[in-house]
CSV table of C-alpha atoms in Angstrom, one decimal:
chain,number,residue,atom,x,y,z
A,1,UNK,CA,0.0,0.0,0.0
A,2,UNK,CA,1.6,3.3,-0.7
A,3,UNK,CA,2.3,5.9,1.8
A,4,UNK,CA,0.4,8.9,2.4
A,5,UNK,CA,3.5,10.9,0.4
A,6,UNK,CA,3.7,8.4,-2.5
A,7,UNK,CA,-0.2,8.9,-2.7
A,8,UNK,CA,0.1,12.9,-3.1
A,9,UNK,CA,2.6,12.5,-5.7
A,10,UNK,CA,1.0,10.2,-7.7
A,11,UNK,CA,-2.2,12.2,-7.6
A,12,UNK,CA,-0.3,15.2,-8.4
A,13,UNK,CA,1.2,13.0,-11.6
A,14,UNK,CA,-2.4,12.1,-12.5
A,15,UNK,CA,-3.5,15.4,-12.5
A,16,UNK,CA,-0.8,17.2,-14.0
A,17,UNK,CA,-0.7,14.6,-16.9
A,18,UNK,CA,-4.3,14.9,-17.4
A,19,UNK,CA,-4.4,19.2,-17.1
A,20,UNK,CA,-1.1,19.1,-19.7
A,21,UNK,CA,-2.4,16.6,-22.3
A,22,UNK,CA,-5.6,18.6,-22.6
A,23,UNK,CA,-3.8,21.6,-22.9
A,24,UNK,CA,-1.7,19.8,-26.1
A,25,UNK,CA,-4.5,18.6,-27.3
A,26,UNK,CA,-6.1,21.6,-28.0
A,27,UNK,CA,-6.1,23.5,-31.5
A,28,UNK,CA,-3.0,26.0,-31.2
A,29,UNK,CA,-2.5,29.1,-33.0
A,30,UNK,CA,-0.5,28.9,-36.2
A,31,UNK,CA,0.9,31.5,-38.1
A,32,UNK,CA,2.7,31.7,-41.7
A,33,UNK,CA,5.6,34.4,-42.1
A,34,UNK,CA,9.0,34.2,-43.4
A,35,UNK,CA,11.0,33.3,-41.0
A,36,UNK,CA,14.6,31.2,-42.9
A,37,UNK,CA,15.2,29.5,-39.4
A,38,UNK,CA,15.1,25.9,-40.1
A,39,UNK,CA,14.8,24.6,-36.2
A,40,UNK,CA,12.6,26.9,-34.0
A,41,UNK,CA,13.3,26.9,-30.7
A,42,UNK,CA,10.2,24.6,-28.4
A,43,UNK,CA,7.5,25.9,-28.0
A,44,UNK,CA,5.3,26.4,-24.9
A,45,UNK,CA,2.8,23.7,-25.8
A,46,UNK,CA,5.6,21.3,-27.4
A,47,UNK,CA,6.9,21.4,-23.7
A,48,UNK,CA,3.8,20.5,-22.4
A,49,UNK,CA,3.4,17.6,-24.4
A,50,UNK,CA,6.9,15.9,-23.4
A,51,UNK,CA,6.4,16.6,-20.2
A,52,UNK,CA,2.8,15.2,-20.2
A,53,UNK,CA,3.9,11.9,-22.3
A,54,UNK,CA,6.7,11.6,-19.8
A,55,UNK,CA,4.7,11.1,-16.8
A,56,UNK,CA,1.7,9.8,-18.3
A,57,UNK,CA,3.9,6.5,-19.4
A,58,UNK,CA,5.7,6.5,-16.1
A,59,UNK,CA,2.1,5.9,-14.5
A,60,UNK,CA,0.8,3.9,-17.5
A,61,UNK,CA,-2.0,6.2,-18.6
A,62,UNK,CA,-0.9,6.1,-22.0
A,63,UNK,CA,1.3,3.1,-24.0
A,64,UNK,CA,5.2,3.7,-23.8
A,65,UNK,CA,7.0,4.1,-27.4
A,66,UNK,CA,8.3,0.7,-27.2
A,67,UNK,CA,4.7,-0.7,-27.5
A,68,UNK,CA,3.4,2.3,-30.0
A,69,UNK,CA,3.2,3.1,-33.1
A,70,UNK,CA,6.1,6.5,-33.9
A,71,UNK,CA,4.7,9.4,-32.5
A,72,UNK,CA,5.3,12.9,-33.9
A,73,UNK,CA,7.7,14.2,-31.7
A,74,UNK,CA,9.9,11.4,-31.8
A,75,UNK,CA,10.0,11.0,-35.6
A,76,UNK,CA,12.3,12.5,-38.0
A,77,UNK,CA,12.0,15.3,-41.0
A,78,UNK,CA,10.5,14.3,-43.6
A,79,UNK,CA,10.5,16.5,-47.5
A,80,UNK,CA,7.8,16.3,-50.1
A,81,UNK,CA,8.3,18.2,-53.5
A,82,UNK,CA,5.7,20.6,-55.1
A,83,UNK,CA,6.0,20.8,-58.8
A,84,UNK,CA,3.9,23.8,-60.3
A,85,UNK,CA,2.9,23.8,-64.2
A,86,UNK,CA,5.8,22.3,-66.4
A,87,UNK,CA,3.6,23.1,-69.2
A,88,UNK,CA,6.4,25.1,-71.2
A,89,UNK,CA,9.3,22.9,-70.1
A,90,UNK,CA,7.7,19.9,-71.8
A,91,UNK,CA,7.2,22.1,-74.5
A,92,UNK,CA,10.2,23.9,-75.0
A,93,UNK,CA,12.9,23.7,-72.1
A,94,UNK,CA,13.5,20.0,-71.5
A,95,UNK,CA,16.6,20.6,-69.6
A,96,UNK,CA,14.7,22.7,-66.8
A,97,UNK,CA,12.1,19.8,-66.3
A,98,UNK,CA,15.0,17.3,-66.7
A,99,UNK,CA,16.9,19.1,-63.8
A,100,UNK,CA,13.8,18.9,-61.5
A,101,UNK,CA,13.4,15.2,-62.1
A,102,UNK,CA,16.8,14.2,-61.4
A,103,UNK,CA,17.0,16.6,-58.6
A,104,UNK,CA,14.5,14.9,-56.4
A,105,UNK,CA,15.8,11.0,-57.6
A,106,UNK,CA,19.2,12.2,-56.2
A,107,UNK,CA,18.4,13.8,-53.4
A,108,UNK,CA,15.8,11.3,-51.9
A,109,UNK,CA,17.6,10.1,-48.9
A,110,UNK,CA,19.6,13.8,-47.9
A,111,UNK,CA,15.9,15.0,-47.7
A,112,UNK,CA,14.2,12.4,-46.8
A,113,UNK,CA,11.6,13.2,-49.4
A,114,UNK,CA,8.8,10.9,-49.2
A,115,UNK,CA,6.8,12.1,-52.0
A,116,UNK,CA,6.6,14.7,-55.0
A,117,UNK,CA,3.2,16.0,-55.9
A,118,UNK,CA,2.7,17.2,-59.2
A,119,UNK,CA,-0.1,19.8,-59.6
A,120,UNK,CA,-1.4,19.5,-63.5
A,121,UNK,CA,-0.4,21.2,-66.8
A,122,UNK,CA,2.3,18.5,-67.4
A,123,UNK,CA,2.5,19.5,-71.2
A,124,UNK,CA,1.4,22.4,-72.8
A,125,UNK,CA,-0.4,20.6,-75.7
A,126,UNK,CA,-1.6,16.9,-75.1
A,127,UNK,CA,-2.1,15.9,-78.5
A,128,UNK,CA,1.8,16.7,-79.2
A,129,UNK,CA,3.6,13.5,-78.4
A,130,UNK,CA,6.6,14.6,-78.3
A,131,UNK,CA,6.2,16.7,-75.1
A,132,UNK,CA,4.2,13.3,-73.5
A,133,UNK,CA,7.5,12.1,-73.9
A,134,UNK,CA,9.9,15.2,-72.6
A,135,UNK,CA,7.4,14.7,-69.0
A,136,UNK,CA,7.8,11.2,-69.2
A,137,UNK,CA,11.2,11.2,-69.0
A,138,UNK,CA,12.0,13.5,-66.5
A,139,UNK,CA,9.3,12.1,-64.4
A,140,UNK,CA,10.9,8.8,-65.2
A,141,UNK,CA,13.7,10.3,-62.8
A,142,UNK,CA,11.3,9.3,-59.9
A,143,UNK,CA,10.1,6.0,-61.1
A,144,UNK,CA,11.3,3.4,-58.4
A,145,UNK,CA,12.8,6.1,-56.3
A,146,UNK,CA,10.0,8.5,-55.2
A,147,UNK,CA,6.5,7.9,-55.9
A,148,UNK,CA,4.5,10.6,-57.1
A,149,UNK,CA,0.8,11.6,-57.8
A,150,UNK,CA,-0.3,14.6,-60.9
A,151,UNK,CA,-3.1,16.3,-60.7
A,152,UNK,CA,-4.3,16.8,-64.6
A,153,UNK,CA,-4.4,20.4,-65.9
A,154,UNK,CA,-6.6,21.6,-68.4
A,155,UNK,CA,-3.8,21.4,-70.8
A,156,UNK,CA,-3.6,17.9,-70.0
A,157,UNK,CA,-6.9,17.0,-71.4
A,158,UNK,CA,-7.8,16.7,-75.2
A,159,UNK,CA,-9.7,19.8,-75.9
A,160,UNK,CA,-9.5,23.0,-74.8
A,161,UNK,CA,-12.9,25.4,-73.7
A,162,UNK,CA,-15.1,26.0,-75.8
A,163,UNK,CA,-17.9,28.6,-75.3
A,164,UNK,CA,-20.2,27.2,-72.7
A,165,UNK,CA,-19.5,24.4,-72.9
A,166,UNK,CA,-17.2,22.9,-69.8
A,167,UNK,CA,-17.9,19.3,-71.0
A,168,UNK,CA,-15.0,20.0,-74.2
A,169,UNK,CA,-12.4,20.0,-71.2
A,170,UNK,CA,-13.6,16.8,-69.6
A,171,UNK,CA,-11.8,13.8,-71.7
A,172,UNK,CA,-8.3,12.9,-70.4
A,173,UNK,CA,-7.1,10.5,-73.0
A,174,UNK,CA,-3.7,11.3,-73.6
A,175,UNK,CA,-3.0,11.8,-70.4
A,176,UNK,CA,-4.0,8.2,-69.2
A,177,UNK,CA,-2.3,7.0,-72.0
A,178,UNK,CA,1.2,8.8,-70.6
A,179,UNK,CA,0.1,8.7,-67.3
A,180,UNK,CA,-1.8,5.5,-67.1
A,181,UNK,CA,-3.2,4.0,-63.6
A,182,UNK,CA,-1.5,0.5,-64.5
A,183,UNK,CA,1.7,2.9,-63.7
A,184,UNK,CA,0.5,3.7,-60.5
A,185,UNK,CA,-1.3,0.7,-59.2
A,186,UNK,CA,1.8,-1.0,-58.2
A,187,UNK,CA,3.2,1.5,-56.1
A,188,UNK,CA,2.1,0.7,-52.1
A,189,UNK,CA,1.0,3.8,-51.6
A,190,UNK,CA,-1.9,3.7,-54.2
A,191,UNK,CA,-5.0,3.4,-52.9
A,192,UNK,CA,-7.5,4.0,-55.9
A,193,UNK,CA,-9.1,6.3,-58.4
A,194,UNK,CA,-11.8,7.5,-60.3
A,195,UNK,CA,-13.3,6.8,-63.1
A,196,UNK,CA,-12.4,3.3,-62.3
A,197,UNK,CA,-9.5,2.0,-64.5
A,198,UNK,CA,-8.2,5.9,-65.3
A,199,UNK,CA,-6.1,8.1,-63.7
A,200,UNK,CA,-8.4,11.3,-64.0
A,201,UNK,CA,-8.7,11.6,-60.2
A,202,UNK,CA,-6.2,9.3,-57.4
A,203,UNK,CA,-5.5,9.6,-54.3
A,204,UNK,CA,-2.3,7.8,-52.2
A,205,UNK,CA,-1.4,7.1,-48.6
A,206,UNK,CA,1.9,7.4,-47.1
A,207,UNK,CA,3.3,7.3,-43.8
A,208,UNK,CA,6.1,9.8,-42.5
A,209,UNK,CA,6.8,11.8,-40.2
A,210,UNK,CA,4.5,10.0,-37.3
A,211,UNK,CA,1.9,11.1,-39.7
A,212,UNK,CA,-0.6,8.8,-41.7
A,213,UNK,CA,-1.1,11.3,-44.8
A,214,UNK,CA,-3.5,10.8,-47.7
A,215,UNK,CA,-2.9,12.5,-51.1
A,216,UNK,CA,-6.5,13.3,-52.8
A,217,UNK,CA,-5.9,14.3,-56.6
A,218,UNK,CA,-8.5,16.0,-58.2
A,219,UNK,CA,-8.4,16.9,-62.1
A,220,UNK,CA,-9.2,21.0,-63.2
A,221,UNK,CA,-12.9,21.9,-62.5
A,222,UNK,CA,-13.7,18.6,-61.0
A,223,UNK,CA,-17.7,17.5,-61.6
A,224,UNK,CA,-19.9,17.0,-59.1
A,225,UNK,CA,-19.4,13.1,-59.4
A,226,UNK,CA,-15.5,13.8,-59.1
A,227,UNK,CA,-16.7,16.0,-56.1
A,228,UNK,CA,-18.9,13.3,-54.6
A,229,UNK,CA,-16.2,10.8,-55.3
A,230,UNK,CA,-13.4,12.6,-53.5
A,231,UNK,CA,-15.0,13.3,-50.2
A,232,UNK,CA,-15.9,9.8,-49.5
A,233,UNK,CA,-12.5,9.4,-49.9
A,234,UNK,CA,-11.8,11.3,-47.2
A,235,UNK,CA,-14.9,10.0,-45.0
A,236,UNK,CA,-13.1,6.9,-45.3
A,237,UNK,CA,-9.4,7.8,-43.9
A,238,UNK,CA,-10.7,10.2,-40.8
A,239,UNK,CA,-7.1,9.2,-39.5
A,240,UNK,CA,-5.3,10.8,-42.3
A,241,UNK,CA,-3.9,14.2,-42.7
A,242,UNK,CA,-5.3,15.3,-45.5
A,243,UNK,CA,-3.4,17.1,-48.8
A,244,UNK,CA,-6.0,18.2,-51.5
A,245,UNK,CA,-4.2,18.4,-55.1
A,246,UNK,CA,-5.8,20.3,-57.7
A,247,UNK,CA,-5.1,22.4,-60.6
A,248,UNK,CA,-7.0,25.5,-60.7
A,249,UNK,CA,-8.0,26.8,-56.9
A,250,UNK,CA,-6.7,30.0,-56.2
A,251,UNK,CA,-4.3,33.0,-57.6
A,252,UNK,CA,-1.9,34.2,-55.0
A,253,UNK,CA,-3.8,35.0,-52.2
A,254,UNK,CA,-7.3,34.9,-53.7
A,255,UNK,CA,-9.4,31.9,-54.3
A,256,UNK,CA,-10.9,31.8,-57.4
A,257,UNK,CA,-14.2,30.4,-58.8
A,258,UNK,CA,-13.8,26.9,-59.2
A,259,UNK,CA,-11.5,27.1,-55.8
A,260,UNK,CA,-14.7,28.7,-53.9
A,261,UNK,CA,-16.5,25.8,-55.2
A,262,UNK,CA,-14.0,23.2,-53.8
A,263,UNK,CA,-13.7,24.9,-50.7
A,264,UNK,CA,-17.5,24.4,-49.7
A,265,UNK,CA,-18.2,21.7,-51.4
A,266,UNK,CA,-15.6,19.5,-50.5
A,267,UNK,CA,-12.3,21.1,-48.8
A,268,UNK,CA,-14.0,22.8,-45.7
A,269,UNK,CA,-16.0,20.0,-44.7
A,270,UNK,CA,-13.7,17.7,-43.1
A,271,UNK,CA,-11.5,18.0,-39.6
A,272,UNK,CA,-8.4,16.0,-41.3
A,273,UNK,CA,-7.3,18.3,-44.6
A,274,UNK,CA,-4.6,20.5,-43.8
A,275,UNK,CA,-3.5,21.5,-46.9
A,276,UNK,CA,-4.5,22.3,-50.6
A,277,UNK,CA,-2.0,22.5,-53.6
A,278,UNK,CA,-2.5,24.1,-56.7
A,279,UNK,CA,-0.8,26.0,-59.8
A,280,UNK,CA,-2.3,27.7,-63.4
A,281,UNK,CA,-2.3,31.3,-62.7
A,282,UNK,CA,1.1,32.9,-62.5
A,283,UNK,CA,1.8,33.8,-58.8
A,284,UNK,CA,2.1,32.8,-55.6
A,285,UNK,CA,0.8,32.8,-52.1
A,286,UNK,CA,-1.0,31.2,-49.2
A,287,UNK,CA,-4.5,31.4,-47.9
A,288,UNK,CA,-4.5,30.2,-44.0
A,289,UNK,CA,-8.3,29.6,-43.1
A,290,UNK,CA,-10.5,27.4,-41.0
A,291,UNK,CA,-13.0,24.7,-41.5
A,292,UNK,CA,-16.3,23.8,-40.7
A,293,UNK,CA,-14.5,22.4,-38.1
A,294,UNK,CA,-11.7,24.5,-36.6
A,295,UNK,CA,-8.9,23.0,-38.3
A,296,UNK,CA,-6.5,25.2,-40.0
A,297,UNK,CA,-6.1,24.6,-44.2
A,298,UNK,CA,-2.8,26.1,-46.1
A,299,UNK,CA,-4.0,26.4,-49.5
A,300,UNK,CA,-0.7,27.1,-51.0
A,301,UNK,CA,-0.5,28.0,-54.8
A,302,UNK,CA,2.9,28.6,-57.3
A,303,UNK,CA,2.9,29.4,-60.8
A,304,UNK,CA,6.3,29.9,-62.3
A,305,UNK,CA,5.3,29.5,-66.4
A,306,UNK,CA,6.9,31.7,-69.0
A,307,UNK,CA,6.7,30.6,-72.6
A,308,UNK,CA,9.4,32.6,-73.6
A,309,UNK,CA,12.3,32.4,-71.3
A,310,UNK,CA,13.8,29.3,-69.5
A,311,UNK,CA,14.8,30.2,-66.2
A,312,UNK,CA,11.3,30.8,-64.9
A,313,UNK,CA,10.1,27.3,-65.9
A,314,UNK,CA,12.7,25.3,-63.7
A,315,UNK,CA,11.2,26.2,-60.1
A,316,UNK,CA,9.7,24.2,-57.8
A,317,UNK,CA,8.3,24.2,-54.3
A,318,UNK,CA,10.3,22.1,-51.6
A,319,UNK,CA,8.6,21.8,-48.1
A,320,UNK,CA,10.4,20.4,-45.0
A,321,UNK,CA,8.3,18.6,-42.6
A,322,UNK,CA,9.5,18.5,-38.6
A,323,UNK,CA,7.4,17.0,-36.8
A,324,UNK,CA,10.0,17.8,-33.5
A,325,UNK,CA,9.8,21.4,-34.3
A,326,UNK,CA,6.4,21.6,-35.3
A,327,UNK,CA,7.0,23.5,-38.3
A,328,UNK,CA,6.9,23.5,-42.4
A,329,UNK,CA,9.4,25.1,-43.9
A,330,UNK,CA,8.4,26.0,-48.0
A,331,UNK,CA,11.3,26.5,-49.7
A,332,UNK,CA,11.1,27.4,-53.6
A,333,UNK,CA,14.2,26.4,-55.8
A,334,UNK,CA,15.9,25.4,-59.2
A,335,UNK,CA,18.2,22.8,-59.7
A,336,UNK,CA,18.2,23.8,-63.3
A,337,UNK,CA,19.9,27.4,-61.9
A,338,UNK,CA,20.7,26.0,-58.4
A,339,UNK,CA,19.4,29.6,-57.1
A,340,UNK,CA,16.4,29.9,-54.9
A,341,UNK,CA,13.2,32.5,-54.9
A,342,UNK,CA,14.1,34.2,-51.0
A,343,UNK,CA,10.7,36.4,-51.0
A,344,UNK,CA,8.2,36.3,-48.8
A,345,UNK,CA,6.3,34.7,-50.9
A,346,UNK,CA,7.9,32.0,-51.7
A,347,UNK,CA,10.1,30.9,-48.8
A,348,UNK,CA,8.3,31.0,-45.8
A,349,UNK,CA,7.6,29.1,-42.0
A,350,UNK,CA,4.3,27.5,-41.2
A,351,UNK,CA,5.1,27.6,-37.1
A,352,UNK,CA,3.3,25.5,-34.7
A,353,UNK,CA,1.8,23.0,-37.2
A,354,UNK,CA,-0.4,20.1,-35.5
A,355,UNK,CA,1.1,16.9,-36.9
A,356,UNK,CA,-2.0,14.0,-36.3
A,357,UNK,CA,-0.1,10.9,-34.5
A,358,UNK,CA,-0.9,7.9,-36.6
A,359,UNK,CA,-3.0,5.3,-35.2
């Protein structure tokens, strides 16, 4: 039986674990700025946590690492890579798309990146099979190294708008034939897509980071079906962090039409997306907002396209996950030029970023 003193001090254990891993556990406040710091210093409710996870195992209130799955705090960086429209580089600057491909294959393990996310306008004219075959081989870079996931553009599909018609954008032929799902369905991390047999809409799972993440592609101006389609998916990984991928959401800081459309329809509706990726306006920018339900979304967006000059063409977004710092860091960079985009805009610090523990 334990003494009167061992009894206070486990009671005070019990209810300082219990005060501290509410406190963690609530939503904290996150904030976006520049900030080229790449390990920020613990934070208040970081501290908490340890300390809460520290005596609630010693009093086995919760199960100790060596019976758990990896939690956040204890797992290591991880890297994805954002590619924005390569639309031009297919078309005319090889070399720049090239560079991009082979950067990631070569430096998958000094990143740790886990996965490169490609967000539509692959080529700049899909009935052109000669640029089908510039992105095939720079994406080929990636094949059995880093798996990856597009989201198709409208210059992707096989006919551009045409009056009022949205239905001429619709057909993805050429794509499926380039980008085919047999490609895809190998790959462990490939959980389906929709229409059944193409490669329209995906999505993937992956693990890093302590993180379960699921990857949701949706094609440019998805349909209602697509729509429909896209947040089962989501219904039926509630212990996923989410990452929506789609071509056309926003411009900068502004959402646009079609991004208003799969914000409320689809986006805003669910506690697990934290993120939304898009491209086909020129620019860049974040929009930090919150769901229906209190989570916080980064709908980050980079454009980069110039049909007549190179250099432009050969960026791409890298973001550095850690999980231990709580923080994102979004780096924008060309291994074409090896030179880097340093504005606020495009290198930047998400701070105090709520990493879900995988179950």
């Amino acid at each position: 039986m334990a003494s009167p003193v061992q009894s206070t001090v486990l009671g005070s254990l019990v209810c300082f674990s219990l005060y501290a891993l509410s406190v963690c556990c609530r939503p904290g406040s996150v904030t976006a700025r520049r900030d080229r710091t790449r390990g920020a210093p613990m934070t208040r409710t970081r501290t908490l946590r340890l300390l809460a996870l520290s005596a609630a195992v010693s009093l086995g209130l919760v199960v100790s690492p060596a019976h758990a799955a990896e939690s956040p705090e204890q797992a290591d960086p991880f890297s994805i890579v954002v590619l924005p429209d390569t639309q031009y580089s297919s078309e005319s600057y090889p070399a720049a798309f090239d560079a991009q491909g082979r950067w990631i294959k070569d430096n998958k393990d000094s990143r740790n990146i886990t996965y490169a996310l490609h967000a539509g306008d692959v080529v700049d004219d899909s009935d052109q099979d000669g640029q089908w075959t510039t992105a095939s081989n720079a994406m080929g870079w990636l094949d059995g190294n880093v798996p990856y996931i597009i989201g198709v553009g409208n210059h992707d599909m096989d006919a551009m708008p045409n009056g009022d018609d949205p239905e001429n954008v619709r057909d993805a032929t050429a794509f499926n034939k380039n980008f085919p799902v047999s490609k895809f369905e190998s790959l462990p991390s490939f959980g389906g897509s929709y229409p059944e047999g193409q490669n329209d809409n995906s999505y993937h799972t992956f693990s890093a980071g302590g993180t379960d993440w699921l990857v949701l592609s949706l094609k440019y101006v998805p349909t209602d079906k697509e729509l429909d389609w896209g947040n089962q998916v989501i219904a039926d990984h509630p212990n996923h962090q989410v990452m929506v991928l789609t071509h056309s959401y926003q411009k900068g800081e502004q959402k646009t039409e079609d991004g208003k459309r799969i914000w409320s329809e689809l986006v805003s509706k669910h506690a697990n997306v934290s993120f939304v990726f898009s491209g086909h306006h020129v620019a860049a920018g974040m929009i930090e907002e919150k769901g229906d339900n209190g989570n916080t979304v980064y709908q980050i967006q980079a454009d980069y396209q110039d049909k007549n000059k190179l250099d432009p063409n050969s960026f791409f977004r890298v973001m550095d996950f850690d999980p231990a710092a709580e923080t994102v860091s979004v780096e924008t960079y060309s291994p074409y030029l090896d030179a880097n985009k340093d504005d606020a805009a495009n290198e930047f610090v998400i701070k105090d970023f709520d990493f879900l523990p995988a179950n």
